[in-house]
Coordinates of C-alpha atoms in Angstrom, one line a residue:
M1329 CA -153.4 -53.0 -183.5
T1330 CA -157.0 -53.9 -182.9
A1331 CA -158.6 -53.5 -179.4
L1332 CA -158.5 -57.3 -179.2
G1333 CA -155.0 -57.5 -180.2
R1334 CA -154.0 -54.8 -177.5
Q1335 CA -155.8 -56.7 -174.9
T1336 CA -154.2 -60.0 -175.9
T1337 CA -150.7 -58.2 -175.8
A1338 CA -151.5 -56.8 -172.2
S1339 CA -152.8 -60.3 -171.0
L1340 CA -149.6 -62.0 -172.3
L1341 CA -147.4 -59.5 -170.5
F1342 CA -149.2 -60.1 -167.3
A1343 CA -149.0 -63.8 -167.9
L1344 CA -145.2 -63.7 -168.4
I1345 CA -144.8 -61.6 -165.1
A1346 CA -147.0 -64.1 -163.3
M1347 CA -144.9 -66.9 -164.5
A1348 CA -141.6 -65.1 -163.6
G1349 CA -142.9 -64.6 -159.9
S1350 CA -142.8 -61.2 -158.1
V1351 CA -142.2 -58.0 -159.8
A1352 CA -139.3 -55.6 -159.2
A1353 CA -140.9 -52.4 -157.6
D1354 CA -139.5 -50.2 -160.4
D1355 CA -141.3 -52.4 -163.1
L1356 CA -144.7 -51.9 -161.6
A1357 CA -145.3 -48.5 -163.0
A1358 CA -144.7 -49.8 -166.6
M1359 CA -147.2 -52.6 -165.9
A1360 CA -149.7 -50.0 -164.7
K1361 CA -149.4 -48.0 -168.0
A1362 CA -149.4 -51.2 -170.1
A1363 CA -152.8 -52.1 -168.3
K1364 CA -154.4 -49.3 -170.4
E1365 CA -154.5 -51.8 -173.3
A1366 CA -156.4 -54.2 -171.1
Y1367 CA -159.7 -52.0 -170.7
H1368 CA -162.7 -54.0 -170.4
P1369 CA -166.0 -52.3 -171.1
L1370 CA -168.5 -53.4 -168.4
D1371 CA -171.4 -55.5 -169.4
Q1372 CA -174.2 -57.6 -168.0
A1373 CA -171.9 -60.5 -167.0
D1374 CA -170.1 -58.0 -164.7
L1375 CA -173.2 -56.8 -163.2
T1376 CA -174.2 -60.4 -162.7
A1377 CA -171.1 -61.2 -160.9
A1378 CA -171.4 -58.0 -158.7
R1379 CA -175.0 -59.0 -157.9
A1380 CA -173.7 -62.4 -156.7
D1381 CA -171.3 -60.7 -154.3
L1382 CA -174.2 -58.4 -153.2
D1383 CA -176.5 -61.4 -152.3
E1384 CA -173.6 -63.2 -150.5
A1385 CA -173.1 -60.1 -148.4
V1386 CA -176.9 -60.0 -147.8
A1387 CA -176.9 -63.7 -146.7
D1388 CA -173.9 -62.9 -144.4
L1389 CA -175.6 -60.0 -142.7
E1390 CA -178.9 -62.1 -142.4
A1391 CA -177.0 -65.0 -140.8
R1392 CA -175.3 -62.6 -138.3
L1393 CA -178.5 -60.8 -137.5
A1394 CA -180.1 -64.2 -136.8
R1395 CA -177.4 -65.1 -134.4
A1396 CA -178.0 -61.8 -132.5
G1397 CA -181.5 -62.9 -132.0
D1398 CA -183.8 -60.0 -130.6
T1399 CA -180.9 -57.6 -130.3
A1400 CA -180.7 -57.3 -133.9
D1401 CA -184.4 -55.8 -134.3
G1402 CA -182.8 -52.3 -133.9
W1403 CA -180.5 -52.9 -136.8
R1404 CA -183.1 -54.4 -139.1
E1405 CA -185.3 -51.2 -138.3
Y1406 CA -182.3 -48.8 -138.9
L1407 CA -181.4 -50.4 -142.2
D1408 CA -185.1 -50.6 -143.2
W1409 CA -184.3 -54.3 -143.9
P1410 CA -187.8 -55.5 -145.3
Q1411 CA -187.5 -52.7 -147.8
V1412 CA -183.8 -53.8 -148.8
K1413 CA -185.0 -57.3 -149.4
Q1414 CA -188.0 -56.2 -151.3
E1415 CA -185.8 -54.1 -153.6
L1416 CA -183.4 -57.0 -154.2
A1417 CA -186.2 -59.2 -155.0
K1418 CA -187.4 -57.1 -158.0
A1419 CA -187.1 -58.8 -161.3
E1420 CA -185.8 -55.8 -163.0
G1421 CA -183.2 -55.2 -160.3
P1422 CA -182.8 -53.0 -157.3
D1423 CA -183.3 -49.2 -157.5
L1424 CA -180.0 -47.7 -157.3
A1425 CA -180.8 -44.6 -155.6
F1426 CA -182.2 -46.7 -152.7
L1427 CA -179.2 -48.8 -152.5
E1428 CA -177.1 -45.5 -152.4
K1429 CA -179.4 -44.5 -149.4
T1430 CA -178.8 -47.9 -147.8
F1431 CA -175.1 -47.3 -148.4
G1432 CA -175.5 -44.0 -146.6
R1433 CA -176.9 -45.6 -143.5
L1434 CA -174.1 -48.1 -143.6
S1435 CA -171.4 -45.3 -143.8
T1436 CA -172.4 -43.3 -140.6
G1437 CA -169.6 -44.6 -138.6
D1438 CA -171.6 -45.4 -135.6
E1439 CA -170.5 -48.2 -133.1
G1440 CA -171.1 -51.5 -134.8
M1441 CA -170.6 -50.6 -138.4
G1442 CA -167.1 -51.9 -138.2
L1443 CA -168.3 -55.4 -138.1
T1444 CA -167.5 -57.3 -141.4
C1445 CA -171.3 -58.1 -141.9
F1446 CA -172.0 -54.4 -142.4
S1447 CA -168.7 -53.3 -144.0
G1448 CA -169.0 -56.3 -146.4
L1449 CA -172.6 -55.0 -147.4
R1450 CA -171.4 -51.6 -147.7
D1451 CA -168.6 -52.6 -150.1
S1452 CA -170.7 -54.8 -152.2
I1453 CA -173.4 -52.1 -152.6
R1454 CA -170.6 -49.7 -153.7
S1455 CA -169.3 -52.1 -156.2
Y1456 CA -172.8 -53.1 -157.6
V1457 CA -174.0 -49.5 -157.9
G1458 CA -170.7 -48.6 -159.7
V1459 CA -171.0 -51.4 -162.1
A1460 CA -174.5 -50.8 -162.8
R1461 CA -173.9 -47.1 -163.6
G1462 CA -170.6 -47.9 -165.5
I1463 CA -172.3 -50.2 -168.1
G1464 CA -172.5 -47.8 -171.3
D1465 CA -170.6 -45.1 -169.4
K1466 CA -168.6 -43.6 -172.4
N1467 CA -166.4 -41.7 -169.8
L1468 CA -165.4 -44.8 -167.7
K1469 CA -162.5 -45.6 -170.2
A1470 CA -161.0 -42.1 -169.9
R1471 CA -161.3 -42.2 -166.0
Y1472 CA -159.7 -45.7 -166.0
E1473 CA -156.7 -44.6 -168.1
K1474 CA -156.5 -41.4 -165.7
V1475 CA -156.4 -43.7 -162.7
L1476 CA -153.6 -45.9 -164.3
D1477 CA -151.3 -42.8 -165.0
T1478 CA -151.8 -41.6 -161.4
L1479 CA -151.2 -44.9 -160.1
A1480 CA -148.2 -45.4 -162.3
G1481 CA -146.7 -42.2 -160.7
C1482 CA -147.4 -43.4 -157.3
L1483 CA -145.7 -46.7 -158.0
D1484 CA -142.8 -44.8 -159.5
S1485 CA -142.5 -42.6 -156.3
Q1486 CA -142.8 -45.7 -154.0
A1487 CA -140.0 -47.5 -155.8
K1488 CA -137.7 -44.5 -155.5
N1489 CA -138.8 -43.2 -152.0
P1490 CA -141.4 -45.5 -150.2
S1491 CA -143.7 -43.6 -148.0
G1492 CA -147.1 -44.2 -146.3
E1493 CA -148.8 -41.5 -148.3
N1494 CA -147.9 -43.3 -151.6
A1495 CA -148.9 -46.6 -150.1
A1496 CA -152.3 -45.1 -149.2
M1497 CA -152.8 -43.6 -152.7
I1498 CA -151.9 -47.0 -154.3
S1499 CA -154.2 -48.7 -151.9
A1500 CA -157.2 -46.3 -152.9
Y1501 CA -156.6 -47.0 -156.7
L1502 CA -156.4 -50.7 -156.3
R1503 CA -159.9 -50.5 -154.6
W1504 CA -161.2 -48.4 -157.4
L1505 CA -159.8 -50.9 -160.0
K1506 CA -161.5 -53.8 -158.2
D1507 CA -164.7 -52.0 -158.0
A1508 CA -164.6 -51.2 -161.5
R1509 CA -163.7 -54.9 -162.4
Q1510 CA -160.6 -53.8 -164.3
A1511 CA -157.1 -55.2 -164.4
P1512 CA -157.0 -58.1 -162.0
E1513 CA -153.6 -59.2 -163.1
L1514 CA -152.2 -55.7 -162.2
I1515 CA -153.8 -55.8 -158.7
E1516 CA -152.4 -59.2 -158.0
A1517 CA -148.9 -58.1 -159.2
I1518 CA -148.8 -55.0 -157.2
R1519 CA -149.8 -56.6 -154.0
G1520 CA -147.8 -59.8 -154.6
S1521 CA -144.7 -57.4 -154.8
S1522 CA -145.6 -55.2 -151.9
L1523 CA -146.6 -57.6 -149.1
G1524 CA -143.5 -57.7 -147.0
Q1525 CA -144.2 -58.8 -143.3
N1526 CA -144.6 -55.5 -141.3
F1527 CA -144.1 -56.8 -137.8
H1528 CA -141.5 -58.8 -136.1
A1529 CA -141.0 -59.7 -132.3
Q1530 CA -138.4 -61.9 -130.8
V1531 CA -138.4 -63.1 -127.2
S1532 CA -135.3 -64.6 -125.9
A1533 CA -135.6 -68.1 -124.1
N1534 CA -133.6 -66.4 -121.1
L1535 CA -136.6 -64.1 -120.8
L1536 CA -139.1 -66.9 -121.1
N1537 CA -137.2 -69.0 -118.5
A1538 CA -137.1 -66.0 -116.2
A1539 CA -140.8 -65.5 -116.5
M1540 CA -142.0 -69.0 -116.3
A1541 CA -139.2 -70.9 -114.0
R1542 CA -140.3 -71.6 -110.5
E1543 CA -139.0 -73.6 -107.7
V1544 CA -141.1 -76.8 -106.5
D1545 CA -141.4 -77.8 -102.8
E1546 CA -144.6 -79.8 -102.5
T1547 CA -145.6 -82.5 -99.9
D1548 CA -148.3 -85.0 -100.8
P1549 CA -149.7 -88.1 -99.5
V1550 CA -148.7 -91.6 -100.6
R1551 CA -151.3 -94.2 -101.5
D1552 CA -150.1 -97.0 -103.5
V1553 CA -150.0 -100.8 -103.9
I1554 CA -146.8 -102.5 -105.3
L1555 CA -146.5 -106.3 -105.6
G1556 CA -149.3 -106.7 -103.1
T1557 CA -148.1 -104.3 -100.5
R1558 CA -150.4 -101.5 -99.6
L1559 CA -148.4 -98.3 -99.0
Y1560 CA -149.3 -95.2 -96.9
G1561 CA -147.2 -92.2 -96.1
S1562 CA -146.1 -89.0 -97.6
G1563 CA -143.7 -87.8 -100.1
R1564 CA -141.8 -84.3 -100.5
T1565 CA -140.9 -83.2 -104.0
T1566 CA -138.3 -80.5 -104.4
G1567 CA -137.0 -79.3 -107.7
S1568 CA -137.4 -76.6 -110.4
V1569 CA -139.6 -76.0 -113.5
S1570 CA -137.6 -74.3 -116.4
V1571 CA -138.3 -73.6 -120.1
E1572 CA -136.4 -74.6 -123.3
L1573 CA -137.3 -73.8 -126.9
L1574 CA -137.5 -76.4 -129.5
P1575 CA -136.6 -75.3 -133.1
S1576 CA -139.8 -75.3 -135.2
D1577 CA -140.5 -73.4 -138.5
D1578 CA -144.5 -73.6 -138.6
H1579 CA -145.3 -72.9 -134.9
A1580 CA -143.6 -72.0 -131.8
T1581 CA -142.5 -74.9 -129.3
I1582 CA -142.1 -74.2 -125.7
V1583 CA -140.9 -77.1 -123.5
T1584 CA -141.6 -76.9 -119.8
V1585 CA -139.1 -79.2 -117.9
M1586 CA -139.6 -80.2 -114.3
K1587 CA -136.7 -81.9 -112.7
G1588 CA -137.0 -82.9 -109.0
T1589 CA -136.4 -85.3 -106.2
N1590 CA -139.1 -87.1 -104.3
L1591 CA -138.3 -88.3 -100.8
S1592 CA -140.9 -90.6 -99.4
D1593 CA -141.5 -92.2 -96.0
T1594 CA -144.0 -95.0 -96.3
T1595 CA -145.7 -97.7 -94.2
G1596 CA -146.5 -101.0 -96.0
Y1597 CA -148.9 -103.8 -95.1
N1598 CA -148.7 -107.1 -96.8
G1599 CA -150.5 -110.0 -94.8
P1600 CA -149.2 -110.1 -91.3
V1601 CA -146.0 -108.0 -92.2
V1602 CA -145.7 -104.3 -91.7
I1603 CA -142.8 -102.8 -93.9
R1604 CA -141.5 -99.2 -93.1
A1605 CA -139.3 -97.8 -95.9
N1606 CA -137.8 -94.7 -97.3
G1607 CA -137.7 -94.1 -101.2
T1608 CA -135.8 -91.6 -103.4
T1609 CA -137.2 -90.8 -106.8
E1610 CA -135.3 -88.7 -109.4
L1611 CA -138.0 -87.5 -111.7
T1612 CA -137.8 -85.6 -115.1
T1613 CA -141.1 -84.4 -116.7
R1614 CA -141.3 -82.6 -120.1
K1615 CA -144.3 -81.0 -121.7
Q1616 CA -144.4 -79.2 -125.1
I1617 CA -146.6 -76.1 -125.5
L1618 CA -147.3 -75.3 -129.0
I1619 CA -148.5 -71.8 -130.5
D1620 CA -149.6 -70.8 -133.9
G1621 CA -151.5 -68.0 -135.4
E1622 CA -154.8 -69.4 -134.2
R1623 CA -154.2 -71.1 -130.8
L1624 CA -152.2 -72.6 -128.0
W1625 CA -152.2 -76.4 -127.4
S1626 CA -150.0 -78.9 -125.9
L1627 CA -148.9 -82.4 -126.3
P1628 CA -149.0 -85.1 -123.6
A1629 CA -146.4 -84.9 -120.9
Q1630 CA -143.5 -87.3 -121.0
A1631 CA -141.8 -88.3 -117.7
D1632 CA -138.7 -90.5 -116.8
A1633 CA -138.0 -91.6 -113.2
V1634 CA -135.6 -93.7 -111.2
T1635 CA -136.3 -94.8 -107.8
H1636 CA -134.1 -96.2 -105.0
S1637 CA -135.7 -97.6 -101.7
H1638 CA -134.3 -98.4 -98.3
I1639 CA -136.2 -100.7 -96.0
R1640 CA -136.0 -99.6 -92.4
S1641 CA -137.8 -102.4 -90.8
I1642 CA -140.1 -105.5 -91.3
C1643 CA -142.3 -106.6 -88.5
A1644 CA -144.7 -109.3 -88.2
K1645 CA -147.9 -108.4 -86.4
N1646 CA -147.7 -111.6 -84.2
G1647 CA -144.0 -111.2 -83.7
M1648 CA -142.9 -114.4 -85.2
R1649 CA -139.3 -114.1 -86.2
I1650 CA -139.5 -116.7 -89.0
I1651 CA -142.2 -114.7 -90.8
E1652 CA -139.9 -111.6 -90.5
R1653 CA -136.9 -113.4 -91.9
M1654 CA -138.8 -114.8 -94.8
A1655 CA -140.2 -111.2 -95.5
W1656 CA -136.8 -109.9 -95.5
K1657 CA -135.4 -112.5 -97.9
R1658 CA -138.6 -111.9 -100.2
A1659 CA -138.1 -108.1 -100.2
G1660 CA -134.5 -108.5 -101.1
K1661 CA -135.5 -110.5 -104.1
Q1662 CA -138.3 -108.2 -105.2
K1663 CA -136.5 -104.9 -104.6
C1664 CA -135.4 -104.1 -108.1
Q1665 CA -138.8 -105.1 -109.3
S1666 CA -140.7 -102.9 -106.9
E1667 CA -138.4 -99.9 -107.5
A1668 CA -139.0 -100.2 -111.2
I1669 CA -142.8 -100.4 -110.6
A1670 CA -142.6 -97.4 -108.1
A1671 CA -140.7 -95.4 -110.7
Q1672 CA -143.5 -96.4 -113.3
H1673 CA -146.2 -95.1 -111.0
A1674 CA -144.3 -91.9 -110.2
E1675 CA -144.0 -91.4 -114.1
C1676 CA -147.7 -91.8 -114.6
Q1677 CA -148.6 -89.6 -111.7
A1678 CA -146.2 -86.8 -112.8
R1679 CA -147.7 -87.0 -116.4
A1680 CA -151.1 -86.5 -115.3
R1681 CA -150.2 -83.9 -112.9
F1682 CA -148.2 -82.0 -115.3
D1683 CA -151.0 -82.3 -117.9
D1684 CA -153.5 -81.0 -115.6
E1685 CA -151.5 -77.9 -114.4
V1686 CA -150.6 -76.8 -117.9
E1687 CA -154.1 -77.3 -119.1
E1688 CA -155.2 -74.9 -116.3
L1689 CA -153.1 -72.3 -117.8
I1690 CA -153.7 -73.0 -121.3
G1691 CA -157.4 -73.2 -121.2
P1692 CA -158.0 -69.7 -119.9
A1693 CA -155.3 -68.3 -122.3
N1694 CA -156.9 -69.9 -125.3
E1695 CA -160.3 -68.7 -124.3
K1696 CA -159.0 -65.2 -123.9
I1697 CA -157.3 -65.4 -127.2
Q1698 CA -160.5 -66.5 -129.0
T1699 CA -163.0 -64.2 -127.2
K1700 CA -160.9 -61.2 -126.3
I1701 CA -158.5 -60.9 -129.3
R1702 CA -158.9 -63.2 -132.4
G1703 CA -162.8 -63.3 -132.5
P1704 CA -163.3 -59.6 -132.2
L1705 CA -160.6 -58.8 -134.7
M1706 CA -162.0 -61.3 -137.1
E1707 CA -165.6 -59.9 -136.8
R1708 CA -164.2 -56.6 -137.8
G1709 CA -161.9 -57.8 -140.5
L1710 CA -158.8 -56.7 -138.5
Y1711 CA -157.0 -60.0 -137.9
P1712 CA -153.6 -60.1 -139.6
E1713 CA -153.5 -61.6 -143.1
E1714 CA -150.4 -63.6 -141.8
L1715 CA -149.4 -64.4 -138.4
Q1716 CA -146.5 -66.9 -137.9
Y1717 CA -144.8 -68.3 -134.8
S1718 CA -141.4 -70.1 -134.9
T1719 CA -138.8 -71.1 -132.4
G1720 CA -135.0 -71.5 -132.5
T1721 CA -132.8 -72.5 -129.7
D1722 CA -132.6 -69.0 -128.3
F1723 CA -135.7 -67.2 -129.3
L1724 CA -139.3 -67.4 -130.0
N1725 CA -140.2 -65.4 -133.2
V1726 CA -143.4 -63.7 -134.2
A1727 CA -143.8 -62.6 -137.8
M1728 CA -146.9 -60.7 -139.1
L1729 CA -148.4 -59.0 -142.0
Q1730 CA -151.2 -56.5 -141.2
A1731 CA -152.8 -55.6 -144.5
G1732 CA -156.4 -55.6 -145.7
P1733 CA -157.3 -56.6 -149.3
F1734 CA -156.0 -53.6 -151.1
D1735 CA -153.2 -52.5 -148.6
L1736 CA -149.4 -52.8 -149.0
G1737 CA -147.1 -54.2 -146.4
A1738 CA -143.3 -53.3 -145.6
T1739 CA -141.1 -52.4 -148.8
T1740 CA -137.9 -52.0 -146.9
Q1741 CA -135.8 -54.2 -144.7
A1742 CA -136.1 -53.7 -141.0
P1743 CA -133.2 -52.1 -139.2
E1744 CA -131.2 -54.7 -137.0
T1745 CA -131.8 -55.0 -133.4
V1746 CA -129.5 -55.3 -130.4
A1747 CA -128.0 -58.9 -130.9
D1748 CA -128.2 -59.8 -127.0
A1749 CA -131.5 -58.0 -126.3
D1750 CA -134.2 -60.3 -124.6
L1751 CA -137.1 -58.7 -126.1
R1752 CA -137.0 -57.1 -129.7
V1753 CA -139.8 -55.4 -131.8
Q1754 CA -139.6 -54.3 -135.4
I1755 CA -142.9 -52.5 -136.5
H1756 CA -143.3 -50.9 -139.8
E1757 CA -145.5 -47.9 -140.2
S1758 CA -147.8 -49.9 -142.6
T1759 CA -148.8 -51.9 -139.7
I1760 CA -150.3 -49.1 -137.8
N1761 CA -151.7 -47.4 -140.9
N1762 CA -153.2 -50.3 -142.3
F1763 CA -154.9 -51.2 -139.0
T1764 CA -156.2 -47.9 -138.3
S1765 CA -157.5 -47.3 -141.7
A1766 CA -159.5 -50.6 -141.5
A1767 CA -160.7 -50.0 -137.9
L1768 CA -161.2 -46.4 -138.0
A1769 CA -161.9 -44.9 -141.5
G1770 CA -165.3 -42.9 -141.2
M1771 CA -166.0 -44.3 -137.7
I1772 CA -167.1 -42.3 -134.7
L1773 CA -165.0 -42.9 -131.6
R1774 CA -166.3 -41.9 -128.3
E1775 CA -164.1 -41.2 -125.0
G1776 CA -166.0 -44.0 -123.0
R1777 CA -165.2 -46.6 -125.9
V1778 CA -161.6 -45.7 -125.9
Q1779 CA -161.3 -45.9 -122.1
E1780 CA -163.2 -49.3 -122.0
A1781 CA -160.9 -50.8 -124.9
V1782 CA -157.7 -49.5 -123.2
T1783 CA -158.7 -50.8 -119.9
N1784 CA -159.4 -54.2 -121.2
L1785 CA -156.1 -54.2 -122.9
L1786 CA -153.9 -53.1 -120.2
G1787 CA -155.7 -54.0 -117.1
K1788 CA -155.9 -50.4 -116.0
L1789 CA -156.7 -46.9 -117.4
P1790 CA -153.5 -44.8 -117.9
K1791 CA -153.9 -41.2 -116.3
E1792 CA -153.6 -39.4 -119.5
L1793 CA -156.8 -41.0 -120.7
E1794 CA -158.9 -40.4 -117.6
S1795 CA -161.9 -38.1 -118.2
E1796 CA -161.5 -34.3 -117.2
E1797 CA -163.3 -33.2 -114.2
D1798 CA -166.4 -31.2 -115.0
A1799 CA -165.9 -31.8 -118.8
L1800 CA -168.2 -33.2 -121.5
P1801 CA -167.1 -36.5 -123.0
W1802 CA -165.2 -36.0 -126.1
G1803 CA -165.6 -37.9 -129.5
I1804 CA -164.1 -37.9 -132.9
A1805 CA -165.6 -38.7 -136.3
F1806 CA -162.4 -39.9 -138.5
H1807 CA -161.9 -38.9 -141.9
S1808 CA -162.5 -41.8 -144.4
A1809 CA -158.9 -41.8 -145.5
R1810 CA -156.0 -42.1 -143.4
P1811 CA -157.7 -41.6 -140.1
I1812 CA -154.6 -42.0 -138.0
W1813 CA -151.5 -42.0 -139.7
V1814 CA -147.8 -42.6 -138.6
A1815 CA -144.4 -42.2 -140.3
F1816 CA -141.1 -43.5 -139.2
G1817 CA -137.7 -42.3 -140.3
D1818 CA -134.5 -40.3 -139.6
N1819 CA -134.7 -41.2 -136.0
Q1820 CA -138.1 -39.5 -135.6
F1821 CA -141.8 -40.4 -135.8
T1822 CA -144.7 -38.5 -136.7
L1823 CA -148.4 -39.2 -135.7
S1824 CA -151.5 -37.6 -137.5
I1825 CA -155.0 -37.8 -136.6
R1826 CA -157.6 -36.6 -139.2
G1827 CA -161.0 -35.8 -137.8
R1828 CA -163.8 -34.7 -140.0
S1829 CA -165.6 -33.5 -136.8
F1830 CA -165.1 -33.6 -133.1
Y1831 CA -167.6 -33.8 -130.4
E1832 CA -168.1 -32.2 -126.8
G1833 CA -171.0 -34.5 -125.6
E1834 CA -173.4 -34.1 -128.6
K1835 CA -172.1 -30.9 -129.6
R1836 CA -170.4 -31.0 -133.0
H1837 CA -167.2 -29.1 -133.9
P1838 CA -165.6 -28.6 -137.3
G1839 CA -162.9 -31.2 -138.3
M1840 CA -159.3 -30.7 -137.5
D1841 CA -155.9 -32.5 -138.5
V1842 CA -153.7 -33.1 -135.4
T1843 CA -150.1 -33.7 -135.9
V1844 CA -147.2 -34.3 -133.7
T1845 CA -143.7 -35.3 -134.3
Y1846 CA -141.0 -36.7 -131.8
K1847 CA -137.1 -37.0 -132.3
I1848 CA -135.4 -39.9 -130.6
I1849 CA -132.3 -38.8 -128.8
T1850 CA -129.7 -41.2 -127.3
E1851 CA -127.6 -40.0 -124.5
G1852 CA -125.2 -42.8 -123.3
A1853 CA -127.5 -45.3 -121.9
N1854 CA -130.6 -42.9 -121.7
I1855 CA -133.0 -42.7 -124.5
K1856 CA -136.0 -40.4 -125.0
A1857 CA -138.2 -38.9 -127.5
V1858 CA -138.4 -35.1 -127.7
R1859 CA -141.5 -33.4 -129.2
Q1860 CA -140.5 -31.2 -132.0
G1861 CA -142.5 -27.9 -131.6
E1862 CA -146.0 -27.6 -130.6
V1863 CA -148.8 -30.1 -131.4
Q1864 CA -150.1 -29.0 -134.7
I1865 CA -153.9 -28.5 -134.8
F1866 CA -155.4 -27.0 -137.9
P1867 CA -158.4 -27.4 -140.4
P1868 CA -157.7 -29.8 -143.3
G1869 CA -155.6 -28.0 -145.9
F1870 CA -155.0 -24.9 -143.7
D1871 CA -151.8 -23.0 -144.0
P1872 CA -150.7 -21.6 -140.6
N1873 CA -148.4 -19.2 -142.4
G1874 CA -151.0 -18.0 -145.1
D1875 CA -153.4 -15.1 -144.7
E1876 CA -156.4 -17.3 -144.0
Q1877 CA -157.9 -16.9 -140.4
L1878 CA -159.5 -19.4 -138.2
T1879 CA -163.3 -19.0 -137.5
A1880 CA -164.5 -18.6 -134.0
Q1881 CA -165.8 -22.2 -134.0
Q1882 CA -162.3 -23.5 -135.1
T1883 CA -160.5 -21.7 -132.7
A1884 CA -162.7 -22.9 -129.8
I1885 CA -162.3 -26.6 -130.6
R1886 CA -158.5 -26.0 -131.4
R1887 CA -158.1 -24.9 -127.7
I1888 CA -160.1 -27.8 -126.5
L1889 CA -157.9 -30.2 -128.3
Q1890 CA -154.6 -28.4 -127.3
R1891 CA -155.7 -28.6 -123.6
R1892 CA -156.8 -32.2 -123.8
L1893 CA -154.0 -33.5 -126.0
G1894 CA -151.3 -31.7 -124.0
R1895 CA -151.7 -34.3 -121.4
L1896 CA -151.2 -37.1 -124.1
F1897 CA -148.4 -35.6 -126.2
E1898 CA -145.9 -34.5 -123.5
E1899 CA -142.8 -32.6 -124.4
E1900 CA -140.7 -35.6 -123.6
I1901 CA -141.2 -39.2 -123.5
I1902 CA -138.8 -41.0 -121.2
P1903 CA -139.4 -44.7 -121.2
K1904 CA -139.5 -46.5 -117.9
G1905 CA -138.5 -50.0 -117.1
L1906 CA -141.0 -52.5 -118.7
V1907 CA -142.6 -54.9 -116.5
L1908 CA -144.5 -57.7 -117.9
P1909 CA -148.0 -58.3 -116.8
E1910 CA -149.3 -60.8 -114.0
E1911 CA -147.1 -63.9 -113.3
W1912 CA -144.7 -62.9 -116.2
S1913 CA -143.6 -60.1 -113.8
R1914 CA -141.2 -62.6 -112.3
A1915 CA -138.9 -61.9 -115.2
G1916 CA -138.0 -58.6 -113.5
T1917 CA -137.5 -55.2 -115.2
L1918 CA -136.7 -55.0 -118.9
N1919 CA -134.6 -51.8 -119.7
L1920 CA -134.8 -50.0 -123.1
V1921 CA -131.5 -50.3 -125.0
Q1922 CA -132.5 -49.5 -128.4
W1923 CA -135.2 -47.1 -129.9
E1924 CA -134.7 -46.3 -133.5
A1925 CA -136.7 -44.8 -136.3
K1926 CA -135.4 -45.7 -139.9
D1927 CA -136.8 -46.3 -143.4
G1928 CA -140.5 -46.7 -142.2
W1929 CA -139.5 -48.8 -139.2
L1930 CA -139.6 -48.2 -135.6
V1931 CA -137.3 -50.6 -133.6
F1932 CA -137.1 -51.4 -130.0
S1933 CA -134.8 -53.7 -127.8
W1934 CA -135.0 -54.5 -124.3
K1935 CA -132.6 -56.3 -122.0
R1936 CA -133.5 -58.0 -118.8
S1937 CA -132.3 -56.7 -115.6
D1938 CA -131.1 -58.9 -112.8
E1939 CA -133.1 -56.8 -110.3
P1940 CA -136.6 -58.0 -109.5
A1941 CA -139.4 -55.9 -110.5
A1942 CA -140.7 -53.3 -108.2
P1943 CA -143.9 -54.4 -106.4

């Protein structure tokens, strides 16, 4: 068969698979091997496409630097930006060695390099240089076939025994194929079959109601005009605000409901007549609050009111009995109409008031979401690929896929949660592994930055993360692959930290891998996690049972890490009752009733206690 015939056959195979939908996991390995027939020698068209991607990344960075104003001058100087633009303007194309030098500057891991404007340029430079050097490279096909063989092995292993290590290897090979501009159908098929949502959370209507419900007891002045009568007085409203969930598949819908009774005491003036009356208004106000993956918003409030009035007295200012009798007669005829008008006015006021009150809550919350969460994550390419909210009658549901362009999601079903729990969380190891790889790979993280981020997130700094007295601030330069890694299964969880170097102040120490494993133990109603052995701290690839000895410098940093991490990774983790932040603390204490690790998932369930949260 000719090369063209082999390519056509492979393309037909991929097309048939695409028509059939997602691919079974055990078929992906066969697809990877079949993709050998679709090898595409790199040519000028590939370089032109890579150059277009590079130009787009340069434009994105220029726009970002322009928005930053004078504060971006340091970045321009660091990147030697005028020289970068000069190289890109050359008719014969930029010097590859210069681009590789620029790539090195973009890969230092310093604070700020995680922004998409820098990472996008870094990736496009890597791709452009790879294509430029790959044109005419006689060994590229052999490397391509070797990648596919190894990828097929990883896919086969993943189908039989899913693991985070296999997922990371698959992700790395997909990136290689993308940079080499090979097998796009294979990349799409693998990701399309391996992007199960990797985070789920459910909040019960009971918990939402406990957190958001409140009693109402308010007294306000009455100023109104009904059928020409000017009314003055006061009204006291008593009642309660509760929460309901409205079933919705494409967003969450929370309905706040205020039911109350307003008792008014008013004096009315109409010509020479003074009317003193009491009123009773039964009022129900409903307002929908909606949530999706981008924002919170609300619909205009709706209100229903029924008013009943009782006239205590009617007096004429000049004391004329005939006027008073006429006024009583007229009031009797207009009673139904005046009560209907009063109810309409009450509805209008209730709608306006509820709209204002909810907007006072939603406005700041939305601002916080955009500026503190969504905006920063978007700028770093860390926002979830999918974030879905929905509601049933009993639960508000959140489903998420945390995955970068080459990452895999969950490949197994999440274990069941406790059926009557008020808060349920199912988190797959890929959620954390994908996020930390995107956020921390190759990056340098300093103690102060960690403390600042945790304080912003939690509102306070946990004791375990406080700086040691008289100790230099620590730092870590993460490895470029799997910087922080977790594995969940067999009712235990493992956390690994891979540092290519560690810092005491500005003093640099050699890299270490830190690994700790906890086993989850349930004893009746009590749940805890017990550390399995000591925290393992060794250089990459070091065998503690072998003949190799640690150097003096390795021993020194190992002792420092043992002392500092000992506070963080305690021998036992005993969960305390969970209290939601700020006003949500009204929900009381949530007690952990399920903590389980199985098939790559970590599952938590909490039930609300009737006891109020401790102050």
